[in-house]
PDB file of C-alpha atoms in Angstrom:
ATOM      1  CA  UNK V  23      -8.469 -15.614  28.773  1.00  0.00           C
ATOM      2  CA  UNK V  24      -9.036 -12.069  28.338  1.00  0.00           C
ATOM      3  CA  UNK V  25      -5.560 -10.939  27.156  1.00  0.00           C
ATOM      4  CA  UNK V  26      -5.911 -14.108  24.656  1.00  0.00           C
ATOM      5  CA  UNK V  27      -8.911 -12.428  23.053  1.00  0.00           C
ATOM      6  CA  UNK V  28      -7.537  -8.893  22.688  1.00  0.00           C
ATOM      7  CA  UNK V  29      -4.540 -10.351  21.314  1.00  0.00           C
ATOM      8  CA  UNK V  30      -6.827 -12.308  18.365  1.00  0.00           C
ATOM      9  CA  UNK V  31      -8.485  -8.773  17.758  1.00  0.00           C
ATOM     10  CA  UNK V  32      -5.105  -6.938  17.516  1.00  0.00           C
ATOM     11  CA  UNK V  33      -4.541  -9.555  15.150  1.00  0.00           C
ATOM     12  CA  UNK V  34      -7.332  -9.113  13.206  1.00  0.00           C
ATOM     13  CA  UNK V  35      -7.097  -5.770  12.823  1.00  0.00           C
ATOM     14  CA  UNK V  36      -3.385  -5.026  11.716  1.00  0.00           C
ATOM     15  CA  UNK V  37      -4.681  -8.294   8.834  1.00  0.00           C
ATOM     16  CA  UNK V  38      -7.455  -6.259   8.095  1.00  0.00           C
ATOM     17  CA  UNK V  39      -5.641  -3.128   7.928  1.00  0.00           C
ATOM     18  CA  UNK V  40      -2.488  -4.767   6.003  1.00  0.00           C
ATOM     19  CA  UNK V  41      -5.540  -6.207   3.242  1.00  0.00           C
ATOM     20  CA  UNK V  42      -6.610  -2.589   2.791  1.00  0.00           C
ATOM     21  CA  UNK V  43      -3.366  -1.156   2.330  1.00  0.00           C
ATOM     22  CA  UNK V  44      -0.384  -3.461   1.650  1.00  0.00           C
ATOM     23  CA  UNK V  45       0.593  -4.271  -1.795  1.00  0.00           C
ATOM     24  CA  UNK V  46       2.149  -7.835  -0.912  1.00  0.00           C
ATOM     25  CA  UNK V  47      -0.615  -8.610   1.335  1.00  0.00           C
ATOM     26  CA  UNK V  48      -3.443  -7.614  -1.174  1.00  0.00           C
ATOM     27  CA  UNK V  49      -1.410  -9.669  -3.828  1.00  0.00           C
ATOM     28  CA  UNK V  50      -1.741 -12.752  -1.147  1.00  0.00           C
ATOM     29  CA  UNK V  51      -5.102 -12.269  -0.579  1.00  0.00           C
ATOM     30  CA  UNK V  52      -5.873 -12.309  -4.478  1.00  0.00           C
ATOM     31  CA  UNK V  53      -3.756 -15.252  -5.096  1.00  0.00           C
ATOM     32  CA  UNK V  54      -5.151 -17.493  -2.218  1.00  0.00           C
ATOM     33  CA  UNK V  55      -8.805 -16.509  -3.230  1.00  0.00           C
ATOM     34  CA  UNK V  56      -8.305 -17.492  -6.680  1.00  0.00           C
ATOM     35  CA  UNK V  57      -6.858 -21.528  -5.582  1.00  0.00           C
ATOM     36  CA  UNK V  58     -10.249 -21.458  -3.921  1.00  0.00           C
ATOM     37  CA  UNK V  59      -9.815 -20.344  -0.077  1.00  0.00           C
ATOM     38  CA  UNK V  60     -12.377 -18.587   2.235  1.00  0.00           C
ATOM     39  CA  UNK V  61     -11.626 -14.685   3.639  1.00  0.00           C
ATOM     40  CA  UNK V  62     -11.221 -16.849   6.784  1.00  0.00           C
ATOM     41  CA  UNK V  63      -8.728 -19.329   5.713  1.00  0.00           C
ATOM     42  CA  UNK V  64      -7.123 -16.208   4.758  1.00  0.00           C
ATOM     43  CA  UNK V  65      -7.274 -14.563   7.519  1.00  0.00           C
ATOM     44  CA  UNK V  66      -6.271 -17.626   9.764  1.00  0.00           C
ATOM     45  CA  UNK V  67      -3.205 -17.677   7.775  1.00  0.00           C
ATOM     46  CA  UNK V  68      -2.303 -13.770   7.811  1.00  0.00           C
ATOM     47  CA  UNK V  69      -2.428 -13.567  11.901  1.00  0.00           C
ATOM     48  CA  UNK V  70      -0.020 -16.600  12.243  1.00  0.00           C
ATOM     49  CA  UNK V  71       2.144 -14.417   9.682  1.00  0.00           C
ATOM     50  CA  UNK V  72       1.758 -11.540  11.855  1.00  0.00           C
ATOM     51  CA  UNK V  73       2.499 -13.250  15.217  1.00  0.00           C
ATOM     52  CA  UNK V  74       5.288 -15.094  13.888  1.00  0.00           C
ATOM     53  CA  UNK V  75       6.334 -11.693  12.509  1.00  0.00           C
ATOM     54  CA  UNK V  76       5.752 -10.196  16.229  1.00  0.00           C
ATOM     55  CA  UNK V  77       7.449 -12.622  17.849  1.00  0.00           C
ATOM     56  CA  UNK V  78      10.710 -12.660  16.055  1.00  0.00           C
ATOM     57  CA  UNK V  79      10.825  -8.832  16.068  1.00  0.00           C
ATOM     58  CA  UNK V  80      10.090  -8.922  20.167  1.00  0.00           C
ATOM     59  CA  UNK V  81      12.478 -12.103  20.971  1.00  0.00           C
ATOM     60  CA  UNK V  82      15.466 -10.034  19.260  1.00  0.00           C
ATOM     61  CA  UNK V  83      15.006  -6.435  21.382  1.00  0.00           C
ATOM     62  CA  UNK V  84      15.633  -8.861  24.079  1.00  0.00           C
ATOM     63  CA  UNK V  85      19.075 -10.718  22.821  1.00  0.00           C
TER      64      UNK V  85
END
């Protein structure tokens, strides 16, 4: 359970971090706030990005 919950803050942070400083994530953010979403809708949505994103980069280093 423990390794579940660092992974969900590693998560968090490279969202948070990509929020503050990517152009195309800033430009989601702004676009999904003005249809009417939360910051936490958002953010649920930007980690499964980012693990999907992880997991394809990690599952091809090992083809």
């Amino acid at each position: 359970m423990l390794a579940a919950r660092r992974l969900n803050r590693t998560l968090y942070t490279v969202a948070l971090v990509r929020m503050g400083h990517d152009a195309r994530t800033r430009d989601y953010v702004t676009r999904r706030t003005s249809e009417g979403r939360t910051k936490r809708e958002i953010m649920r949505s930007l980690k499964r990005y980012i693990s999907r994103q992880l997991f394809w980069t990690l599952d091809g280093a090992n083809a």
